[in-house]
């Protein structure tokens, strides 16, 4: 049992390392290296997409399923490339990140209506299971509980609303502030909002888990 747990832990660690290297580090490094050497932002963004594509491909070969986080990063890169192709005005280019954030927020909100399970369920599964098949089955099985379904929907709604609101605020500031100030805002505000969202998510998830345990204990004692 200890040996199996060790293998599962190693598998989750490798899955996390794969995601961080291919879907996070590779796009950033490729973009920085190519733009520093005079390559345009659009080709650099497209070249960086090789990382998420590899992440998706490796996950499919190993698990026979699509990696949700890799797909999300790939969508961001494509949106950024399209915006870069369509516009050259400095302020419009600064809007690229806001547009991407806003699109993600709208996709999250849309998933509440259009998908049988909201998008945060899939993101949560990726981070909670590390791709381990047994834990994926465990996570999928939690959907049968009303409290778990409600938690995933609340998380999706809050992230969607906050990301759309943050995008709208940054779009307004982009046209009201000098370009140099907007660059700083674009670097600081998303990180601050993301930090608040992650902190709130952790607290909310813990409270939801505690409430679920209390309900289970009450049902068992009754």
Coordinates of C-alpha atoms in Angstrom, one line a residue:
X1 CA 0.0 0.0 0.0
X2 CA 2.8 2.4 0.9
X3 CA 4.6 1.5 -2.3
X4 CA 1.4 2.2 -4.4
X5 CA 0.9 5.5 -2.6
X6 CA 4.5 6.4 -3.4
X7 CA 4.0 5.6 -7.1
X8 CA 0.7 7.7 -7.1
X9 CA 2.5 10.6 -5.4
X10 CA 5.4 10.4 -7.9
X11 CA 2.8 10.3 -10.8
X12 CA 1.1 13.4 -9.5
X13 CA 4.4 15.2 -9.1
X14 CA 5.5 14.3 -12.6
X15 CA 2.1 15.5 -13.9
X16 CA 2.4 18.8 -12.2
X17 CA 6.0 19.2 -13.4
X18 CA 4.9 18.5 -17.0
X19 CA 2.1 21.1 -16.8
X20 CA 4.3 23.8 -15.2
X21 CA 7.2 23.3 -17.7
X22 CA 5.2 22.8 -20.9
X23 CA 2.1 25.0 -20.4
X24 CA 3.6 27.7 -18.2
X25 CA 7.4 28.0 -18.6
X26 CA 7.8 27.1 -22.3
X27 CA 5.4 29.8 -23.7
X28 CA 7.0 32.5 -21.6
X29 CA 10.6 31.5 -22.3
X30 CA 10.0 31.0 -26.1
X31 CA 8.2 34.4 -26.3
X32 CA 10.9 36.3 -24.4
X33 CA 13.8 34.6 -26.3
X34 CA 12.2 35.2 -29.8
X35 CA 11.1 38.8 -29.2
X36 CA 14.5 39.7 -27.8
X37 CA 16.0 38.4 -31.1
X38 CA 13.7 40.6 -33.1
X39 CA 10.9 38.1 -33.9
X40 CA 7.4 39.7 -34.0
X41 CA 5.0 39.1 -31.1
X42 CA 2.5 37.1 -33.2
X43 CA 5.1 34.5 -34.4
X44 CA 6.6 34.4 -30.9
X45 CA 3.1 33.7 -29.4
X46 CA 2.4 31.0 -32.0
X47 CA 5.8 29.4 -31.5
X48 CA 5.2 29.3 -27.7
X49 CA 2.1 27.3 -28.3
X50 CA 4.3 24.2 -28.9
X51 CA 4.5 23.8 -25.1
X52 CA 0.8 23.5 -24.4
X53 CA 0.4 21.4 -27.5
X54 CA 3.0 18.9 -26.2
X55 CA 1.3 19.0 -22.7
X56 CA -2.0 18.1 -24.3
X57 CA -0.5 15.4 -26.5
X58 CA 1.5 13.7 -23.7
X59 CA -1.5 13.7 -21.4
X60 CA -3.6 12.2 -24.1
X61 CA -1.0 9.4 -24.7
X62 CA -0.6 8.7 -21.0
X63 CA -4.2 9.1 -19.8
X64 CA -6.4 9.1 -22.9
X65 CA -8.0 12.3 -21.9
X66 CA -7.6 16.0 -22.7
X67 CA -5.6 18.3 -20.4
X68 CA -7.9 21.2 -19.5
X69 CA -5.2 23.6 -18.4
X70 CA -3.1 23.1 -21.5
X71 CA -6.2 23.8 -23.7
X72 CA -6.8 27.0 -21.7
X73 CA -3.2 28.2 -22.2
X74 CA -3.4 27.4 -25.8
X75 CA -6.6 29.4 -26.2
X76 CA -4.9 32.4 -24.5
X77 CA -2.0 32.2 -26.9
X78 CA -4.3 32.0 -29.9
X79 CA -6.4 35.0 -28.7
X80 CA -3.2 37.0 -28.1
X81 CA -1.9 36.2 -31.6
X82 CA -5.2 37.1 -33.3
X83 CA -5.3 40.4 -31.5
X84 CA -1.7 41.1 -32.4
X85 CA -2.5 40.4 -36.1
X86 CA -5.5 42.7 -36.1
X87 CA -4.2 45.7 -34.3
X88 CA -1.0 47.7 -34.0
X89 CA -2.0 50.6 -31.9
X90 CA -0.1 50.5 -28.5
X91 CA -3.3 51.0 -26.5
X92 CA -5.1 48.3 -28.4
X93 CA -2.2 45.9 -27.8
X94 CA -2.4 46.7 -24.1
X95 CA -6.0 45.6 -24.2
X96 CA -5.0 42.2 -25.3
X97 CA -4.5 40.8 -21.8
X98 CA -7.7 42.5 -20.6
X99 CA -9.6 40.9 -23.6
X100 CA -8.2 37.5 -22.8
X101 CA -9.2 37.8 -19.1
X102 CA -12.6 39.0 -20.1
X103 CA -13.1 36.1 -22.5
X104 CA -12.1 33.6 -19.9
X105 CA -14.6 35.2 -17.5
X106 CA -17.4 35.0 -20.1
X107 CA -16.5 31.4 -20.9
X108 CA -16.7 30.5 -17.2
X109 CA -20.1 32.1 -16.9
X110 CA -21.3 30.5 -20.1
X111 CA -20.3 27.1 -18.9
X112 CA -22.8 27.4 -16.1
X113 CA -25.6 27.4 -18.7
X114 CA -24.1 25.5 -21.7
X115 CA -22.2 22.7 -20.1
X116 CA -23.5 19.9 -17.9
X117 CA -20.7 20.6 -15.4
X118 CA -19.2 24.1 -15.0
X119 CA -15.6 24.9 -16.0
X120 CA -14.2 25.1 -12.5
X121 CA -15.1 21.5 -12.0
X122 CA -12.7 20.6 -14.8
X123 CA -10.0 23.0 -13.6
X124 CA -10.5 21.7 -10.0
X125 CA -10.1 18.1 -11.2
X126 CA -6.8 18.9 -12.9
X127 CA -5.3 20.5 -9.8
X128 CA -6.9 18.2 -7.2
X129 CA -6.0 14.9 -8.9
X130 CA -2.8 15.6 -10.8
X131 CA -4.1 13.3 -13.5
X132 CA -4.0 10.2 -11.4
X133 CA -6.8 7.9 -12.7
X134 CA -8.0 6.7 -9.3
X135 CA -8.3 10.3 -8.0
X136 CA -10.0 11.4 -11.2
X137 CA -12.6 8.7 -10.6
X138 CA -13.0 9.9 -7.0
X139 CA -13.3 13.6 -8.2
X140 CA -15.9 12.6 -10.8
X141 CA -17.9 10.7 -8.2
X142 CA -18.2 13.8 -6.0
X143 CA -20.6 15.3 -8.6
X144 CA -23.4 13.1 -7.2
X145 CA -23.5 15.3 -4.0
X146 CA -25.6 18.4 -4.2
X147 CA -23.2 20.3 -1.9
X148 CA -20.3 19.6 -4.2
X149 CA -22.3 20.7 -7.3
X150 CA -23.3 23.9 -5.6
X151 CA -19.7 24.6 -4.6
X152 CA -18.4 24.1 -8.2
X153 CA -21.1 26.4 -9.5
X154 CA -20.5 29.1 -7.0
X155 CA -16.7 29.0 -7.7
X156 CA -17.4 29.2 -11.4
X157 CA -19.8 32.2 -11.0
X158 CA -17.5 34.1 -8.7
X159 CA -14.4 33.6 -10.9
X160 CA -16.4 34.5 -14.0
X161 CA -17.9 37.7 -12.6
X162 CA -14.6 38.9 -11.0
X163 CA -12.6 38.3 -14.2
X164 CA -15.1 40.1 -16.4
X165 CA -15.2 43.0 -13.9
X166 CA -11.4 43.1 -13.8
X167 CA -11.2 43.2 -17.6
X168 CA -13.7 46.0 -17.8
X169 CA -11.8 48.1 -15.2
X170 CA -8.5 47.6 -17.0
X171 CA -10.1 48.5 -20.4
X172 CA -11.3 51.8 -18.9
X173 CA -8.0 52.5 -17.3
X174 CA -6.1 51.8 -20.5
X175 CA -7.9 54.7 -22.2
X176 CA -7.7 57.0 -19.2
X177 CA -4.1 56.5 -18.1
X178 CA -0.8 57.1 -19.9
X179 CA 0.6 54.1 -21.8
X180 CA 3.5 53.8 -19.3
X181 CA 1.2 53.7 -16.3
X182 CA -1.1 51.2 -18.1
X183 CA 1.8 48.8 -18.5
X184 CA 2.4 48.9 -14.8
X185 CA -1.4 48.4 -14.1
X186 CA -1.4 45.4 -16.5
X187 CA 1.5 43.8 -14.6
X188 CA 0.1 44.4 -11.0
X189 CA -3.7 44.2 -11.1
X190 CA -4.1 40.7 -12.6
X191 CA -1.7 39.2 -10.1
X192 CA -3.5 41.0 -7.2
X193 CA -6.9 39.8 -8.4
X194 CA -5.6 36.3 -9.0
X195 CA -4.1 36.2 -5.5
X196 CA -7.4 37.3 -4.0
X197 CA -9.4 34.8 -6.0
X198 CA -7.1 31.9 -5.1
X199 CA -7.2 32.9 -1.4
X200 CA -11.0 33.1 -1.4
X201 CA -11.3 29.8 -3.3
X202 CA -9.2 28.0 -0.7
X203 CA -11.2 29.4 2.2
X204 CA -14.5 28.7 0.4
X205 CA -13.6 25.2 -0.5
X206 CA -12.5 24.4 3.1
X207 CA -15.8 25.8 4.5
X208 CA -17.7 23.8 1.9
X209 CA -15.8 20.6 2.8
X210 CA -16.4 21.2 6.5
X211 CA -20.1 21.7 5.9
X212 CA -20.3 18.5 3.8
X213 CA -18.6 16.6 6.7
X214 CA -21.1 18.0 9.1
X215 CA -24.1 17.0 6.9
X216 CA -22.6 13.5 6.5
X217 CA -22.1 13.1 10.2
X218 CA -25.7 14.3 10.9
X219 CA -27.1 11.9 8.3
X220 CA -25.1 9.0 9.8
X221 CA -26.2 9.8 13.4
X222 CA -29.8 10.2 12.3

